[in-house]
Coordinates of C-alpha atoms in Angstrom, one line a residue:
M1 CA -23.8 -39.9 9.2
H2 CA -21.9 -36.5 9.2
D3 CA -24.1 -33.1 8.4
S4 CA -22.4 -31.6 5.3
P5 CA -21.8 -28.2 4.9
Q6 CA -24.0 -27.5 1.1
V7 CA -22.4 -25.8 -0.6
S8 CA -23.3 -22.4 -2.2
P9 CA -23.5 -22.0 -6.7
E10 CA -20.7 -19.5 -6.2
H11 CA -18.4 -21.6 -3.7
K12 CA -18.1 -24.2 -5.7
S13 CA -15.2 -22.7 -7.4
L14 CA -11.2 -23.1 -5.7
S15 CA -7.6 -21.6 -5.2
L16 CA -4.7 -22.8 -3.8
Q17 CA -5.3 -20.1 -1.7
V18 CA -8.8 -21.2 -0.5
I19 CA -7.6 -24.8 -0.3
A20 CA -4.4 -23.5 1.7
S21 CA -7.1 -21.6 4.0
L22 CA -9.2 -25.4 4.5
P23 CA -8.2 -27.6 8.0
K24 CA -7.4 -30.5 6.7
V25 CA -6.4 -34.1 7.6
T26 CA -3.5 -36.8 7.1
L27 CA -3.6 -40.5 8.5
H28 CA -0.3 -41.6 5.9
H29 CA 2.7 -38.8 6.7
R30 CA 6.2 -41.1 6.2
V31 CA 8.9 -38.7 9.1
S32 CA 11.6 -40.0 10.7
P33 CA 12.0 -39.7 13.9
E34 CA 14.6 -36.5 14.0
S35 CA 12.2 -34.8 11.7
I36 CA 9.4 -34.5 13.6
T37 CA 9.5 -31.3 14.6
A38 CA 9.8 -30.0 11.8
E39 CA 7.3 -31.6 9.9
L40 CA 4.6 -31.2 12.7
K41 CA 5.4 -26.6 11.9
A42 CA 5.2 -27.4 8.4
L43 CA 1.9 -29.5 8.6
S44 CA 0.3 -26.8 10.9
A45 CA 1.9 -23.6 8.4
D46 CA -0.1 -25.7 6.1
N47 CA -3.8 -26.2 8.1
V48 CA -3.4 -29.6 9.1
V49 CA -5.5 -29.8 12.5
Y50 CA -5.1 -34.1 12.9
T51 CA -2.0 -36.1 11.2
E52 CA -1.1 -39.6 12.2
L53 CA 2.5 -39.9 11.4
L54 CA 4.2 -43.0 10.0
L55 CA 8.0 -43.8 11.8
E56 CA 10.2 -46.3 11.6
I57 CA 11.8 -47.5 15.2
S58 CA 11.8 -50.5 17.1
E59 CA 13.4 -48.8 20.3
Q60 CA 11.4 -47.8 23.3
A61 CA 13.8 -45.2 23.8
E62 CA 13.4 -43.5 20.5
L63 CA 10.3 -44.5 20.6
D64 CA 9.8 -42.0 24.3
K65 CA 11.9 -39.5 21.6
A66 CA 9.2 -39.3 19.2
L67 CA 6.9 -39.1 21.4
A68 CA 7.9 -35.9 23.7
A69 CA 8.2 -34.3 19.7
L70 CA 4.7 -34.7 19.6
E71 CA 4.0 -32.0 22.4
S72 CA 2.8 -29.1 20.1
P73 CA 0.4 -26.8 20.7
L74 CA 0.8 -26.4 17.3
I75 CA -1.1 -29.5 16.1
D76 CA -3.3 -33.1 17.0
A77 CA -0.6 -36.3 16.2
R78 CA -0.9 -39.5 16.8
L79 CA 1.8 -42.1 15.3
I80 CA 2.2 -45.2 13.7
L81 CA 5.0 -47.6 13.9
S82 CA 5.8 -48.8 10.9
A83 CA 7.4 -52.1 9.8
P84 CA 9.2 -52.7 6.9
H85 CA 8.4 -56.7 4.4
G86 CA 12.0 -57.8 5.9
G87 CA 12.1 -55.7 9.0
D88 CA 12.1 -56.4 12.8
V89 CA 8.1 -56.5 12.2
A90 CA 7.5 -58.4 15.5
T91 CA 9.6 -56.3 17.2
V92 CA 7.6 -53.3 16.2
A93 CA 4.6 -54.9 16.7
K94 CA 5.3 -55.6 19.8
L95 CA 6.5 -52.2 20.5
V96 CA 3.2 -50.4 19.2
A97 CA 1.2 -53.1 22.0
E98 CA 3.2 -52.1 25.0
N99 CA 3.2 -48.4 24.0
F100 CA -1.0 -48.6 22.5
G101 CA -2.9 -45.6 22.7
P102 CA -3.4 -42.4 23.5
K103 CA -0.4 -41.5 21.4
V104 CA 0.6 -45.1 19.8
L105 CA -2.8 -45.3 17.3
G106 CA -1.4 -48.4 15.9
F107 CA 0.8 -49.8 13.4
N108 CA 1.7 -50.5 9.7
L109 CA 3.1 -52.5 7.1
S110 CA 4.9 -51.7 4.0
G111 CA 7.0 -52.6 1.7
V112 CA 4.0 -54.9 0.0
D113 CA 3.6 -56.4 -3.3
D114 CA 2.6 -59.6 -4.8
A115 CA 5.9 -61.0 -3.9
Q116 CA 5.9 -59.8 -0.5
L117 CA 2.6 -60.7 1.2
A118 CA 1.6 -59.2 4.4
S119 CA 0.2 -62.6 5.5
F120 CA 4.0 -63.4 5.2
Y121 CA 3.7 -62.1 9.0
A122 CA 0.6 -63.6 10.3
G123 CA 1.6 -64.4 13.3
E124 CA 2.2 -61.5 14.2
L125 CA -1.0 -59.7 11.8
S126 CA -3.3 -62.0 14.3
E127 CA -1.7 -61.0 17.3
L128 CA -2.6 -57.3 16.7
R129 CA -5.9 -58.6 16.1
R130 CA -6.4 -60.4 19.4
N131 CA -5.0 -57.4 20.8
F132 CA -7.4 -54.5 18.8
I133 CA -4.8 -52.9 18.2
P134 CA -5.7 -51.3 13.9
F135 CA -3.3 -51.9 11.6
S136 CA -2.7 -50.2 8.1
V137 CA -0.6 -52.4 4.7
D138 CA 1.5 -50.0 2.9
L139 CA 1.2 -51.5 -1.0
G140 CA 4.2 -50.9 -3.7
E141 CA 2.9 -49.2 -6.3
D142 CA 2.8 -52.8 -8.4
A143 CA 1.1 -53.6 -6.1
E144 CA -2.3 -55.7 -7.6
V145 CA -5.1 -57.5 -6.9
T146 CA -3.5 -60.9 -4.7
A147 CA -1.4 -58.1 -2.5
I148 CA -4.6 -55.9 -2.2
A149 CA -6.9 -59.6 -1.3
D150 CA -4.2 -60.8 1.2
A151 CA -3.5 -58.0 3.1
V152 CA -7.3 -57.1 3.6
L153 CA -7.7 -61.1 4.7
Q154 CA -4.5 -59.9 7.1
G155 CA -7.2 -57.7 8.5
A156 CA -5.9 -54.3 6.8
V157 CA -8.0 -51.8 8.0
R158 CA -6.3 -49.1 6.4
L159 CA -4.3 -49.8 2.7
G160 CA -2.0 -47.5 0.8
N161 CA -1.7 -47.1 -2.6
G162 CA -4.7 -49.3 -3.7
I163 CA -5.4 -47.7 -6.1
R164 CA -4.4 -50.6 -8.9
I165 CA -7.7 -52.6 -6.5
F166 CA -9.9 -51.3 -10.3
E167 CA -8.3 -54.3 -11.6
D168 CA -11.3 -56.3 -9.8
F169 CA -13.5 -53.9 -11.8
S170 CA -14.6 -55.5 -15.0
V171 CA -16.5 -53.7 -17.1
D172 CA -19.7 -54.5 -20.1
L173 CA -22.1 -52.1 -21.8
Q174 CA -24.0 -51.7 -18.4
G175 CA -21.1 -50.1 -16.4
I176 CA -18.6 -51.4 -14.5
H177 CA -19.8 -54.4 -12.6
L178 CA -17.0 -54.8 -8.8
Q179 CA -15.9 -58.4 -8.1
R180 CA -15.5 -60.0 -4.6
M181 CA -12.9 -58.7 -3.2
S182 CA -13.5 -54.2 -4.2
A183 CA -17.3 -55.0 -3.1
W184 CA -15.4 -55.9 0.3
V185 CA -12.7 -52.5 0.7
R186 CA -16.0 -50.5 -0.4
D187 CA -18.6 -51.8 1.5
R188 CA -16.7 -52.7 4.5
R189 CA -15.2 -48.8 4.6
I190 CA -11.9 -49.6 4.2
L191 CA -9.6 -46.8 3.9
L192 CA -7.2 -46.3 0.2
A193 CA -5.1 -43.4 1.3
M194 CA -3.2 -42.0 -1.4
A195 CA -0.9 -39.7 -2.5
P196 CA -1.7 -39.3 -6.3
T197 CA 0.8 -36.2 -7.3
A198 CA 3.8 -39.6 -6.0
A199 CA 4.3 -41.1 -8.8
V200 CA 3.1 -38.9 -11.8
D201 CA 5.6 -39.5 -14.1
E202 CA 5.9 -39.7 -18.2
D203 CA 4.0 -42.3 -18.4
N204 CA 2.2 -42.4 -15.8
P205 CA 0.7 -38.5 -15.8
L206 CA -1.8 -37.5 -13.1
V207 CA -4.6 -37.8 -15.8
D208 CA -5.2 -41.0 -16.1
H209 CA -4.8 -41.1 -11.6
P210 CA -8.3 -43.8 -10.4
L211 CA -9.1 -41.5 -7.3
P212 CA -12.4 -39.3 -9.5
L213 CA -13.6 -42.9 -10.2
L214 CA -13.1 -44.3 -7.1
Q215 CA -14.8 -42.1 -5.5
E216 CA -17.3 -41.6 -7.7
L217 CA -18.0 -45.6 -7.2
G218 CA -17.8 -45.1 -3.3
F219 CA -14.6 -46.1 -2.1
T220 CA -13.6 -44.0 0.9
C221 CA -10.3 -42.5 0.0
S222 CA -7.8 -40.0 1.5
V223 CA -5.6 -38.0 0.2
H224 CA -1.7 -37.4 1.4
P225 CA 1.1 -35.2 0.6
G226 CA 3.0 -36.7 -2.2
T227 CA 6.8 -34.3 -2.9
A228 CA 4.6 -31.3 -1.9
S229 CA 2.2 -30.5 0.6
L230 CA -1.3 -31.1 1.2
S231 CA -2.8 -27.9 -0.3
R232 CA 0.2 -28.3 -3.6
E233 CA -1.5 -32.0 -3.6
L234 CA -4.8 -30.9 -3.6
D235 CA -4.8 -28.3 -5.9
A236 CA -3.9 -30.6 -8.4
L237 CA -6.8 -32.5 -7.7
R238 CA -8.2 -29.4 -8.7
E239 CA -5.9 -28.5 -11.7
T240 CA -6.6 -31.6 -13.0
F241 CA -10.1 -32.8 -12.0
D242 CA -11.5 -29.3 -11.2
Y243 CA -12.6 -31.1 -7.7
G244 CA -13.7 -28.4 -5.3
I245 CA -15.7 -27.4 -2.5
D246 CA -17.5 -31.1 -1.9
E247 CA -15.2 -33.0 -2.7
I248 CA -11.9 -31.8 -0.9
F249 CA -14.1 -31.7 2.4
E250 CA -14.9 -35.6 1.2
L251 CA -11.8 -36.8 1.4
C252 CA -11.2 -34.7 5.2
L253 CA -13.8 -36.3 6.0
S254 CA -12.8 -39.9 5.4
A255 CA -9.6 -38.7 6.8
I256 CA -10.7 -38.1 10.0
D257 CA -13.3 -40.6 9.9
N258 CA -10.8 -42.8 9.5
S259 CA -8.0 -42.2 12.3
F260 CA -7.4 -44.7 14.8
A261 CA -7.9 -41.3 17.3
P262 CA -11.1 -42.8 19.3
Q263 CA -14.2 -41.6 18.5
D264 CA -15.2 -39.4 20.7
Q265 CA -12.4 -37.9 19.3
R266 CA -12.5 -37.5 16.0
D267 CA -16.7 -35.7 16.5
E268 CA -14.5 -33.6 18.1
I269 CA -12.2 -32.6 16.4
L270 CA -14.9 -32.7 13.1
A271 CA -17.0 -30.3 14.5
H272 CA -14.8 -27.1 15.9
K273 CA -12.3 -28.2 13.8
I274 CA -13.4 -28.8 10.9
L275 CA -16.5 -27.6 9.8
P276 CA -16.7 -24.2 11.0
A277 CA -14.5 -23.6 8.5
Y278 CA -16.6 -25.6 5.1
R279 CA -20.1 -23.4 6.8
Q280 CA -18.4 -19.9 5.3
F281 CA -19.0 -21.7 2.2
E282 CA -22.1 -23.2 3.1
D283 CA -25.9 -22.1 1.6
S284 CA -27.8 -21.2 4.5
D285 CA -31.3 -22.0 2.9
L286 CA -30.4 -25.7 1.8
H287 CA -29.4 -28.6 3.8
S288 CA -28.1 -32.4 3.2
T289 CA -26.4 -35.4 4.7
V290 CA -22.9 -36.0 3.2
G291 CA -23.6 -39.0 0.1
G292 CA -26.7 -38.5 -1.9
E293 CA -26.9 -40.3 -5.1
D294 CA -24.4 -42.8 -5.7
P295 CA -23.5 -44.3 -9.3
E296 CA -25.4 -47.6 -10.7
I297 CA -22.9 -50.2 -9.8
T298 CA -23.4 -54.1 -9.7
E299 CA -22.0 -57.0 -7.9
T300 CA -20.6 -60.6 -9.7
D301 CA -18.8 -63.7 -7.7

């Protein structure tokens, strides 16, 4: 548990300007090799202090160029090498293993859904686990409980776009009940990384997004940019769900806590780059830790 700023009542409301001024963390920022420098400048301008870039490459020469582009004094940036379902997963996973740490932190499998399960690459993912290399699974927007459960069983420690995990809930007059898989994801703090505005259209307004419910139920969630900056993504949550400093801090804390960086580096970023900015909103007479009382939830088999 981390000490959390106890926000003074007069600072509960937010504006885009305040959000833009806050330090931010993003873990699921997809880039092309040629755009790394420009993306890092844009993220730095948005006050992102730590990022893990998703990069689809399969050759060492490409990786060497990408690593050189990371050497920016503006932002702490690392790489997660990604391969699409149907792509050369074995080659990319091997490239990660050969270059693992301190800048290449893990692997990502993208394009997973109910028809293209992560377990298709059980051998490659098992090899990553044997080498203690963390990996995430990026689920398609239509991926349902079958694909989510399969990704978890393969050992994914972060899930991109796993919002349909709510289909593993049941509801009755006593409240919301988590089934075994969704309870596992919540209790093991497997990160659900999402860009809420990315899937917004006439049939799927932002107000229907399950992020607030998932947070209320105790799931570990982070937000990354969709079609705009991270500040504007967070501002959309402010406008739609009345998110304040507390909710924004929770998302930031979940992101840095679930980054693939070593624990001592995560603690340093939190202590020196994130917490000081939030302390300015603190009520000095009150002190607490992150958390509080959770909604009453039961689990069923």
